[in-house]
XYZ file of N, CA and C in Angstrom:
777
model
N 80.997 154.064 -50.854
C 80.777 153.939 -52.289
C 80.356 152.513 -52.660
N 81.028 151.526 -52.054
C 80.676 150.130 -52.315
C 79.257 149.823 -51.856
N 78.868 150.451 -50.736
C 77.520 150.247 -50.202
C 76.472 150.775 -51.179
N 76.749 151.954 -51.720
C 75.817 152.539 -52.687
C 75.741 151.668 -53.933
N 76.896 151.200 -54.380
C 76.924 150.371 -55.592
C 76.183 149.061 -55.382
N 76.363 148.431 -54.223
C 75.676 147.166 -53.952
C 74.168 147.360 -53.861
N 73.754 148.496 -53.271
C 72.320 148.794 -53.207
C 71.737 149.009 -54.596
N 72.493 149.700 -55.447
C 72.020 149.945 -56.807
C 71.893 148.632 -57.579
N 72.871 147.752 -57.398
C 72.819 146.448 -58.067
C 71.598 145.666 -57.600
N 71.324 145.694 -56.293
C 70.171 144.973 -55.743
C 68.870 145.534 -56.294
N 68.751 146.863 -56.275
C 67.526 147.494 -56.781
C 67.322 147.209 -58.260
N 68.362 147.428 -59.061
C 68.230 147.237 -60.508
C 67.931 145.786 -60.848
N 68.459 144.864 -60.072
C 68.194 143.441 -60.321
C 66.712 143.124 -60.118
N 66.155 143.594 -58.996
C 64.734 143.357 -58.722
C 63.863 144.053 -59.767
N 64.187 145.310 -60.055
C 63.387 146.088 -61.008
C 63.417 145.459 -62.402
N 64.616 145.134 -62.878
C 64.742 144.555 -64.225
C 64.058 143.200 -64.289
N 64.155 142.425 -63.204
C 63.484 141.126 -63.165
C 61.982 141.294 -63.306
N 61.422 142.304 -62.633
C 59.988 142.555 -62.713
C 59.576 142.985 -64.120
N 60.366 143.867 -64.723
C 60.047 144.325 -66.078
C 60.146 143.174 -67.070
N 61.184 142.381 -66.959
C 61.355 141.243 -67.865
C 60.224 140.237 -67.699
N 59.743 140.100 -66.475
C 58.688 139.122 -66.232
C 57.423 139.479 -67.007
N 56.966 140.745 -66.900
C 55.723 141.066 -67.603
C 55.946 141.300 -69.105
N 57.181 141.663 -69.503
C 57.440 141.820 -70.932
C 57.567 140.459 -71.623
N 58.031 139.476 -70.883
C 58.178 138.131 -71.462
C 56.823 137.521 -71.797
N 55.809 137.869 -71.010
C 54.462 137.330 -71.263
C 53.532 138.463 -71.691
N 54.036 139.368 -72.553
C 53.266 140.535 -72.956
C 51.895 140.204 -73.552
N 51.701 139.045 -74.231
C 50.339 138.769 -74.712
C 49.321 138.635 -73.568
N 49.814 138.318 -72.357
C 48.920 138.181 -71.208
C 48.866 139.446 -70.349
N 49.914 140.269 -70.411
C 49.992 141.425 -69.523
C 49.673 142.752 -70.205
N 50.006 142.899 -71.481
C 49.825 144.179 -72.155
C 48.723 144.181 -73.218
N 48.489 143.044 -73.844
C 47.474 142.987 -74.898
C 46.046 143.053 -74.335
N 45.706 142.254 -73.298
C 44.323 142.311 -72.783
C 43.852 143.712 -72.388
N 44.666 144.525 -71.673
C 44.196 145.888 -71.365
C 43.937 146.705 -72.626
N 44.781 146.510 -73.641
C 44.596 147.252 -74.884
C 43.282 146.870 -75.555
N 42.976 145.581 -75.562
C 41.732 145.109 -76.176
C 40.529 145.622 -75.398
N 40.601 145.514 -74.071
C 39.489 145.960 -73.223
C 39.220 147.451 -73.394
N 40.273 148.242 -73.377
C 40.090 149.687 -73.500
C 39.611 150.069 -74.900
N 40.012 149.313 -75.920
C 39.511 149.578 -77.265
C 37.995 149.384 -77.318
N 37.514 148.371 -76.609
C 36.064 148.146 -76.539
C 35.371 149.290 -75.812
N 36.008 149.798 -74.752
C 35.445 150.950 -74.044
C 35.363 152.159 -74.974
N 36.426 152.369 -75.750
C 36.427 153.494 -76.684
C 35.277 153.381 -77.677
N 35.097 152.178 -78.223
C 34.067 151.976 -79.242
C 32.673 152.119 -78.650
N 32.458 151.455 -77.489
C 31.111 151.410 -76.911
C 30.746 152.717 -76.223
N 31.601 153.134 -75.254
C 31.269 154.325 -74.480
C 31.549 155.611 -75.256
N 32.689 155.639 -75.927
C 33.036 156.856 -76.642
C 32.330 157.004 -77.967
N 32.262 155.924 -78.737
C 31.697 155.998 -80.068
C 30.185 155.906 -80.102
N 29.639 154.874 -79.508
C 28.199 154.623 -79.592
C 27.418 155.451 -78.575
N 27.746 155.266 -77.286
C 27.022 155.992 -76.245
C 27.403 157.469 -76.246
N 28.681 157.746 -76.483
C 29.143 159.126 -76.459
C 28.460 160.016 -77.477
N 28.159 159.448 -78.638
C 27.484 160.239 -79.670
C 26.088 160.667 -79.237
N 25.473 159.913 -78.336
C 24.147 160.253 -77.824
C 24.229 161.214 -76.636
N 25.299 161.093 -75.854
C 25.460 161.968 -74.687
C 25.813 163.382 -75.119
N 26.686 163.487 -76.125
C 27.111 164.810 -76.583
C 28.376 165.255 -75.882
N 28.330 166.389 -75.195
C 29.526 166.925 -74.549
C 29.482 166.707 -73.042
N 30.670 166.784 -72.431
C 30.805 166.664 -70.980
C 31.820 167.705 -70.534
N 31.378 168.636 -69.705
C 32.224 169.737 -69.225
C 32.820 170.549 -70.387
N 32.072 170.634 -71.492
C 32.530 171.438 -72.626
C 33.401 170.705 -73.617
N 33.622 169.406 -73.390
C 34.437 168.598 -74.294
C 33.575 167.471 -74.859
N 33.981 166.956 -76.017
C 33.270 165.800 -76.545
C 33.395 164.664 -75.545
N 32.393 163.811 -75.486
C 32.410 162.746 -74.485
C 33.620 161.831 -74.675
N 33.992 161.571 -75.925
C 35.154 160.729 -76.186
C 36.414 161.351 -75.602
N 36.612 162.654 -75.853
C 37.787 163.339 -75.322
C 37.787 163.328 -73.797
N 36.599 163.401 -73.198
C 36.500 163.443 -71.740
C 36.857 162.103 -71.100
N 36.461 160.987 -71.737
C 36.683 159.685 -71.102
C 38.077 159.127 -71.361
N 38.786 159.620 -72.369
C 40.115 159.070 -72.664
C 41.048 159.148 -71.455
N 41.203 160.302 -70.783
C 42.075 160.335 -69.604
C 41.630 159.357 -68.516
N 40.321 159.218 -68.333
C 39.819 158.280 -67.329
C 40.172 156.841 -67.662
N 40.057 156.471 -68.935
C 40.376 155.107 -69.342
C 41.872 154.827 -69.234
N 42.688 155.837 -69.517
C 44.135 155.680 -69.343
C 44.455 155.399 -67.884
N 43.852 156.173 -66.988
C 44.117 155.984 -65.561
C 43.565 154.664 -65.048
N 42.442 154.229 -65.590
C 41.902 152.928 -65.201
C 42.906 151.819 -65.522
N 43.511 151.899 -66.692
C 44.497 150.899 -67.085
C 45.734 150.967 -66.200
N 46.194 152.178 -65.896
C 47.372 152.361 -65.044
C 47.120 151.791 -63.651
N 45.981 152.112 -63.074
C 45.643 151.654 -61.727
C 45.582 150.131 -61.664
N 44.851 149.543 -62.584
C 44.645 148.092 -62.568
C 45.950 147.335 -62.771
N 46.730 147.743 -63.751
C 47.949 147.008 -64.084
C 49.057 147.198 -63.062
N 49.173 148.399 -62.502
C 50.181 148.629 -61.459
C 49.896 147.754 -60.245
N 48.638 147.716 -59.844
C 48.241 146.953 -58.661
C 48.424 145.452 -58.875
N 47.843 144.933 -59.947
C 47.855 143.482 -60.150
C 49.256 142.949 -60.423
N 50.111 143.734 -61.068
C 51.461 143.255 -61.361
C 52.214 142.935 -60.082
N 52.215 143.889 -59.146
C 52.948 143.672 -57.899
C 52.270 142.614 -57.039
N 50.948 142.661 -56.981
C 50.218 141.714 -56.132
C 50.506 140.274 -56.541
N 50.400 139.981 -57.825
C 50.610 138.611 -58.283
C 52.087 138.231 -58.296
N 52.954 139.182 -58.646
C 54.379 138.870 -58.714
C 54.955 138.575 -57.333
N 54.697 139.458 -56.369
C 55.271 139.248 -55.040
C 54.632 138.049 -54.347
N 53.323 137.869 -54.541
C 52.708 136.691 -53.945
C 53.258 135.424 -54.586
N 53.533 135.462 -55.894
C 54.135 134.316 -56.557
C 55.489 133.975 -55.958
N 56.262 135.014 -55.605
C 57.553 134.777 -54.958
C 57.365 134.157 -53.580
N 56.323 134.604 -52.868
C 56.010 133.989 -51.575
C 55.606 132.535 -51.757
N 54.747 132.282 -52.730
C 54.223 130.939 -52.966
C 55.339 129.958 -53.338
N 56.314 130.432 -54.111
C 57.424 129.578 -54.553
C 58.588 129.586 -53.570
N 58.439 130.340 -52.479
C 59.477 130.463 -51.443
C 60.765 131.124 -51.940
N 60.719 131.748 -53.117
C 61.915 132.415 -53.624
C 62.157 133.744 -52.918
N 61.120 134.287 -52.267
C 61.295 135.551 -51.559
C 62.210 135.375 -50.352
N 62.359 134.147 -49.888
C 63.232 133.892 -48.742
C 64.685 134.256 -49.048
N 65.064 134.118 -50.318
C 66.427 134.483 -50.706
C 66.674 135.972 -50.500
N 65.643 136.778 -50.756
C 65.772 138.211 -50.527
C 65.836 138.534 -49.039
N 65.012 137.815 -48.262
C 64.919 138.111 -46.832
C 66.210 137.795 -46.090
N 66.935 136.786 -46.534
C 68.182 136.409 -45.847
C 69.382 137.149 -46.416
N 69.178 137.903 -47.493
C 70.261 138.676 -48.097
C 70.414 140.000 -47.353
N 71.530 140.697 -47.574
C 71.720 142.007 -46.902
C 70.961 143.154 -47.582
N 70.046 142.826 -48.481
C 69.283 143.868 -49.168
C 68.293 144.503 -48.192
N 68.327 145.817 -48.011
C 67.389 146.464 -47.068
C 65.949 146.386 -47.575
N 65.029 146.436 -46.640
C 63.612 146.302 -46.995
C 63.138 147.376 -47.963
N 63.646 148.604 -47.802
C 63.172 149.695 -48.659
C 63.579 149.466 -50.107
N 64.702 148.756 -50.328
C 65.112 148.451 -51.694
C 64.217 147.381 -52.310
N 63.837 146.405 -51.502
C 62.916 145.371 -51.982
C 61.597 146.011 -52.384
N 61.097 146.892 -51.517
C 59.834 147.573 -51.799
C 59.945 148.443 -53.052
N 61.045 149.174 -53.170
C 61.236 150.059 -54.325
C 61.323 149.269 -55.623
N 62.054 148.152 -55.592
C 62.205 147.350 -56.797
C 60.892 146.793 -57.306
N 60.120 146.197 -56.405
C 58.828 145.624 -56.798
C 57.822 146.717 -57.184
N 57.794 147.797 -56.408
C 56.803 148.842 -56.660
C 57.066 149.557 -57.981
N 58.311 149.909 -58.242
C 58.612 150.604 -59.495
C 58.501 149.657 -60.686
N 58.738 148.361 -60.461
C 58.511 147.386 -61.529
C 57.035 147.312 -61.895
N 56.179 147.320 -60.870
C 54.736 147.324 -61.121
C 54.288 148.624 -61.747
N 54.870 149.740 -61.284
C 54.530 151.040 -61.859
C 54.918 151.090 -63.335
N 56.025 150.449 -63.684
C 56.458 150.424 -65.086
C 55.414 149.751 -65.971
N 54.853 148.642 -65.501
C 53.801 147.989 -66.286
C 52.571 148.883 -66.407
N 52.208 149.549 -65.318
C 51.066 150.451 -65.365
C 51.286 151.587 -66.349
N 52.493 152.159 -66.353
C 52.792 153.271 -67.251
C 52.807 152.826 -68.707
N 53.377 151.656 -68.977
C 53.390 151.144 -70.355
C 51.966 150.884 -70.833
N 51.144 150.313 -69.966
C 49.737 150.076 -70.322
C 49.026 151.399 -70.591
N 49.312 152.410 -69.759
C 48.708 153.714 -69.951
C 49.112 154.348 -71.276
N 50.378 154.203 -71.643
C 50.860 154.740 -72.919
C 50.161 154.047 -74.082
N 49.999 152.729 -73.989
C 49.316 151.983 -75.051
C 47.877 152.470 -75.206
N 47.188 152.644 -74.090
C 45.799 153.103 -74.140
C 45.726 154.521 -74.706
N 46.676 155.370 -74.319
C 46.703 156.734 -74.842
C 46.892 156.729 -76.359
N 47.790 155.878 -76.844
C 48.018 155.777 -78.285
C 46.771 155.262 -79.005
N 46.076 154.319 -78.392
C 44.826 153.827 -78.980
C 43.783 154.939 -79.037
N 43.786 155.786 -78.002
C 42.833 156.887 -77.966
C 43.020 157.863 -79.116
N 44.257 157.945 -79.647
C 44.524 158.854 -80.758
C 43.777 158.448 -82.025
N 43.385 157.173 -82.107
C 42.619 156.718 -83.265
C 41.164 157.179 -83.201
N 40.738 157.612 -82.012
C 39.338 157.995 -81.829
C 39.141 159.499 -81.629
N 40.169 160.180 -81.129
C 40.014 161.603 -80.835
C 41.383 162.275 -80.837
N 41.425 163.538 -81.206
C 42.670 164.307 -81.145
C 42.963 164.660 -79.688
N 44.162 164.340 -79.238
C 44.544 164.599 -77.853
C 45.638 165.652 -77.830
N 45.398 166.739 -77.136
C 46.377 167.809 -76.975
C 46.642 167.985 -75.485
N 47.874 167.764 -75.080
C 48.214 167.830 -73.657
C 48.267 169.280 -73.193
N 47.479 169.569 -72.165
C 47.385 170.930 -71.632
C 48.616 171.291 -70.801
N 49.061 170.374 -69.942
C 50.215 170.619 -69.078
C 50.977 169.304 -68.930
N 52.131 169.225 -69.577
C 52.902 167.978 -69.606
C 53.386 167.574 -68.222
N 53.853 168.533 -67.426
C 54.380 168.213 -66.096
C 53.305 167.597 -65.218
N 52.130 168.216 -65.177
C 51.025 167.691 -64.367
C 50.598 166.318 -64.875
N 50.554 166.148 -66.186
C 50.156 164.867 -66.778
C 51.101 163.750 -66.351
N 52.393 163.978 -66.514
C 53.396 162.953 -66.182
C 53.421 162.678 -64.682
N 53.380 163.741 -63.887
C 53.438 163.578 -62.432
C 52.217 162.827 -61.915
N 51.042 163.143 -62.448
C 49.814 162.491 -61.992
C 49.822 161.009 -62.310
N 50.208 160.646 -63.523
C 50.169 159.239 -63.914
C 51.264 158.451 -63.201
N 52.431 159.070 -62.977
C 53.515 158.370 -62.279
C 53.170 158.139 -60.816
N 52.659 159.166 -60.139
C 52.313 159.021 -58.732
C 51.187 158.007 -58.542
N 50.242 157.990 -59.476
C 49.152 157.006 -59.397
C 49.683 155.595 -59.561
N 50.598 155.404 -60.518
C 51.168 154.081 -60.748
C 51.925 153.591 -59.503
N 52.707 154.467 -58.901
C 53.467 154.100 -57.697
C 52.527 153.794 -56.538
N 51.506 154.623 -56.381
C 50.554 154.451 -55.279
C 49.883 153.083 -55.323
N 49.406 152.688 -56.499
C 48.689 151.419 -56.576
C 49.629 150.224 -56.653
N 50.856 150.447 -57.064
C 51.852 149.383 -56.962
C 52.127 149.072 -55.488
N 52.192 150.115 -54.663
C 52.353 149.920 -53.218
C 51.153 149.175 -52.638
N 49.958 149.544 -53.121
C 48.761 148.837 -52.666
C 48.804 147.364 -53.031
N 49.301 147.057 -54.223
C 49.432 145.665 -54.633
C 50.430 144.903 -53.779
N 51.491 145.599 -53.361
C 52.505 144.967 -52.498
C 51.898 144.591 -51.150
N 51.122 145.509 -50.580
C 50.473 145.228 -49.293
C 49.483 144.077 -49.436
N 48.746 144.075 -50.529
C 47.796 142.989 -50.775
C 48.509 141.648 -50.833
N 49.664 141.614 -51.489
C 50.429 140.375 -51.611
C 50.940 139.898 -50.247
N 51.312 140.832 -49.393
C 51.794 140.455 -48.063
C 50.692 139.799 -47.237
N 49.494 140.327 -47.339
C 48.386 139.787 -46.561
C 47.798 138.511 -47.168
N 47.921 138.338 -48.467
C 47.292 137.199 -49.146
C 47.899 135.878 -48.684
N 47.035 134.900 -48.479
C 47.480 133.565 -48.086
C 47.289 132.547 -49.203
N 46.468 132.889 -50.192
C 46.276 132.036 -51.369
C 45.979 132.927 -52.563
N 46.062 132.356 -53.760
C 45.917 133.166 -54.968
C 44.554 133.849 -55.044
N 43.535 133.226 -54.496
C 42.208 133.847 -54.509
C 42.188 135.164 -53.737
N 43.021 135.242 -52.693
C 43.064 136.466 -51.891
C 43.621 137.641 -52.685
N 44.457 137.354 -53.681
C 45.080 138.418 -54.465
C 44.054 139.141 -55.326
N 43.026 138.426 -55.762
C 42.037 139.019 -56.666
C 40.866 139.675 -55.940
N 40.800 139.535 -54.605
C 39.669 140.092 -53.860
C 39.646 141.614 -53.936
N 40.785 142.246 -53.654
C 40.834 143.715 -53.643
C 40.554 144.309 -55.029
N 41.208 143.815 -56.108
C 40.874 144.372 -57.431
C 39.403 144.222 -57.796
N 38.807 143.097 -57.421
C 37.422 142.833 -57.817
C 36.426 143.624 -56.995
N 36.601 143.632 -55.679
C 35.589 144.212 -54.802
C 35.907 145.617 -54.291
N 37.120 146.095 -54.507
C 37.484 147.433 -54.046
C 37.897 148.330 -55.215
N 38.926 147.925 -55.954
C 39.450 148.780 -57.014
C 38.436 149.035 -58.124
N 37.785 147.973 -58.597
C 36.850 148.137 -59.712
C 35.696 149.085 -59.374
N 35.002 148.895 -58.233
C 33.934 149.854 -57.900
C 34.440 151.284 -57.720
N 35.579 151.465 -57.018
C 36.098 152.803 -56.795
C 36.516 153.469 -58.102
N 37.050 152.667 -59.035
C 37.474 153.216 -60.325
C 36.279 153.654 -61.146
N 35.263 152.804 -61.211
C 34.068 153.144 -61.987
C 33.346 154.350 -61.396
N 33.429 154.495 -60.072
C 32.766 155.613 -59.404
C 33.707 156.798 -59.189
N 34.891 156.732 -59.793
C 35.903 157.765 -59.591
C 35.965 158.795 -60.707
N 34.885 158.947 -61.446
C 34.851 159.975 -62.480
C 35.495 159.589 -63.781
N 35.674 158.284 -64.008
C 36.255 157.835 -65.271
C 35.328 158.158 -66.434
N 34.034 157.879 -66.260
C 33.080 158.006 -67.358
C 32.176 159.232 -67.258
N 32.296 159.979 -66.176
C 31.388 161.109 -66.003
C 32.015 162.153 -65.081
N 31.444 163.352 -65.156
C 31.815 164.412 -64.227
C 30.918 164.321 -63.004
N 31.458 164.582 -61.824
C 30.632 164.510 -60.619
C 29.576 165.621 -60.621
N 29.724 166.576 -61.510
C 28.732 167.650 -61.592
C 27.374 167.160 -62.093
N 27.339 165.987 -62.729
C 26.062 165.453 -63.207
C 25.326 164.715 -62.093
N 25.981 164.549 -60.939
C 25.376 163.844 -59.819
C 24.588 164.811 -58.943
N 23.597 164.290 -58.200
C 22.911 165.125 -57.199
C 23.910 165.611 -56.156
N 23.645 166.745 -55.504
C 24.594 167.325 -54.531
C 25.087 166.335 -53.472
N 24.183 165.508 -52.953
C 24.591 164.565 -51.904
C 25.651 163.606 -52.416
N 25.459 163.056 -53.621
C 26.402 162.080 -54.164
C 27.691 162.743 -54.637
N 27.614 164.027 -54.941
C 28.847 164.751 -55.227
C 29.740 164.783 -53.992
N 29.126 165.038 -52.844
C 29.887 165.070 -51.592
C 30.443 163.694 -51.253
N 29.649 162.649 -51.493
C 30.110 161.281 -51.229
C 31.275 160.938 -52.149
N 31.209 161.360 -53.403
C 32.261 161.058 -54.373
C 33.601 161.645 -53.957
N 33.569 162.750 -53.214
C 34.808 163.389 -52.781
C 35.592 162.522 -51.800
N 34.962 161.477 -51.267
C 35.654 160.551 -50.362
C 36.416 159.470 -51.127
N 36.208 159.413 -52.435
C 36.860 158.412 -53.279
C 38.215 158.939 -53.730
N 39.324 158.349 -53.269
C 40.653 158.879 -53.627
C 40.947 158.804 -55.116
N 40.356 157.831 -55.811
C 40.626 157.681 -57.237
C 40.079 158.871 -58.018
N 39.044 159.512 -57.493
C 38.478 160.691 -58.144
C 39.546 161.773 -58.327
N 40.393 161.966 -57.317
C 41.417 163.003 -57.368
C 42.506 162.649 -58.381
N 42.878 161.374 -58.448
C 43.922 160.961 -59.384
C 43.454 161.078 -60.826
N 42.233 160.616 -61.082
C 41.684 160.675 -62.434
C 41.577 162.119 -62.904
N 41.074 162.991 -62.041
C 40.856 164.373 -62.459
C 42.129 165.209 -62.481
N 43.129 164.835 -61.705
C 44.429 165.500 -61.819
C 45.037 165.198 -63.190
N 44.935 163.937 -63.605
C 45.435 163.548 -64.924
C 44.601 164.195 -66.028
N 43.285 164.230 -65.819
C 42.396 164.863 -66.812
C 42.732 166.348 -66.969
N 43.073 166.997 -65.869
C 43.463 168.409 -65.955
C 44.739 168.555 -66.774
N 45.686 167.632 -66.588
C 46.920 167.688 -67.365
C 46.677 167.545 -68.850
N 45.667 166.745 -69.223
C 45.359 166.520 -70.634
C 44.452 167.611 -71.189
N 43.353 167.881 -70.507
C 42.324 168.773 -71.040
C 42.347 170.176 -70.450
N 42.924 170.324 -69.251
C 42.812 171.600 -68.556
C 41.518 171.712 -67.785
N 40.835 170.582 -67.588
C 39.549 170.526 -66.883
C 39.605 169.437 -65.826
N 39.285 169.775 -64.575
C 39.381 168.806 -63.484
C 38.045 168.565 -62.806
N 36.939 168.926 -63.457
C 35.589 168.676 -62.920
C 35.416 169.197 -61.504
N 35.956 170.391 -61.258
C 35.776 171.014 -59.952
C 36.737 170.551 -58.878
N 37.636 169.602 -59.206
C 38.611 169.110 -58.231
C 39.824 170.032 -58.218
N 40.247 170.447 -57.039
C 41.440 171.275 -56.895
C 42.676 170.407 -57.141
N 43.464 170.768 -58.139
C 44.615 169.943 -58.527
C 45.653 169.889 -57.404
N 45.840 170.990 -56.705
C 46.790 171.000 -55.583
C 46.358 170.019 -54.503
N 45.072 169.999 -54.214
C 44.536 169.047 -53.232
C 44.726 167.613 -53.741
N 44.493 167.420 -55.037
C 44.635 166.073 -55.615
C 46.048 165.548 -55.439
N 47.049 166.377 -55.728
C 48.442 165.943 -55.579
C 48.811 165.763 -54.109
N 48.236 166.576 -53.256
C 48.495 166.423 -51.817
C 47.946 165.097 -51.311
N 46.753 164.731 -51.784
C 46.151 163.442 -51.408
C 47.027 162.299 -51.881
N 47.503 162.369 -53.116
C 48.349 161.298 -53.658
C 49.670 161.196 -52.904
N 50.293 162.343 -52.628
C 51.577 162.331 -51.917
C 51.427 161.753 -50.519
N 50.367 162.166 -49.827
C 50.121 161.645 -48.478
C 49.865 160.142 -48.512
N 49.070 159.689 -49.474
C 48.762 158.259 -49.586
C 50.024 157.445 -49.876
N 50.896 157.966 -50.721
C 52.148 157.263 -51.033
C 53.012 157.141 -49.787
N 53.116 158.211 -49.018
C 53.933 158.173 -47.795
C 53.368 157.182 -46.782
N 52.045 157.190 -46.626
C 51.402 156.289 -45.668
C 51.592 154.834 -46.089
N 51.352 154.523 -47.360
C 51.478 153.145 -47.823
C 52.930 152.678 -47.809
N 53.860 153.584 -48.087
C 55.281 153.215 -48.020
C 55.673 152.863 -46.590
N 55.289 153.712 -45.648
C 55.610 153.454 -44.241
C 54.956 152.158 -43.761
N 53.715 151.940 -44.161
C 52.999 150.733 -43.741
C 53.624 149.487 -44.350
N 54.012 149.565 -45.613
C 54.648 148.417 -46.275
C 55.960 148.060 -45.595
N 56.753 149.073 -45.266
C 58.040 148.822 -44.606
C 57.831 148.232 -43.211
N 56.795 148.697 -42.527
C 56.490 148.153 -41.195
C 56.085 146.680 -41.308
N 55.296 146.347 -42.330
C 54.883 144.959 -42.530
C 56.077 144.078 -42.883
N 56.966 144.592 -43.728
C 58.165 143.824 -44.080
C 59.046 143.585 -42.857
N 59.213 144.615 -42.037
C 60.037 144.490 -40.841
C 59.450 143.454 -39.886
N 58.110 143.443 -39.789
C 57.437 142.485 -38.901
C 57.343 141.103 -39.512
N 57.648 141.002 -40.814
C 57.571 139.701 -41.484
C 56.151 139.250 -41.752
N 55.223 140.218 -41.892
C 53.825 139.896 -42.116
C 53.662 139.080 -43.407
N 53.101 137.885 -43.268
C 52.863 137.028 -44.413
C 54.096 136.362 -44.956
N 55.259 136.600 -44.312
C 56.510 136.055 -44.819
C 57.125 135.030 -43.879
N 56.707 135.075 -42.629
C 57.272 134.135 -41.643
C 56.141 133.330 -41.034
N 56.354 132.093 -40.913
C 55.331 131.219 -40.319
C 55.421 131.257 -38.802
């Protein structure tokens, strides 16, 4: 019982510390995504969307809202953990965790769920902003919540791995800039893959973000642009298991933590 209680105290301490960190500087962590997504709503949904018309039977604005929510969740979940954990490495404060009796899986859980919390809060803010532009009716609440939560956890794990490998602050921004941003833009955020030529439709199926975006879109609209929702959740679950195992292996080996 004492062991369980001590583990809970360790986990809650790390998690609460992460939440307090990004909430304390909310003008830098929560406001910029809201401003950016508002511009997307105005430009893509309002101006360009009025010229495009409908997408998969829905107004273009209604179609892009789920994609923009997921874009915010992905970006914020990843960057929160990447910068936070690397900051702990840079300040050598992570050494206190490493010499403590806290197991590696608790360290990973605390940081990852803390990053996921920021992603989810950002997603909620973007969703609320979307209500000013279009009526949103959730088709399936369970699928909606599960898709956004699993996506937040998945990319928080990715941010943790990025932080372990990073040797300087510039390394932390490489993956978001050169990997996440292109994959997100090409992951069906702004369009259905059905508008692409057959060859590029097949290529798009190799993009994991496509499955996450469309699983969430199905939860909101009931439309997944031809993506099988069961396959989408299977891809996310498998990716979470792989990244969790890899993160724990890196922590055990002391990758990026021991000189």
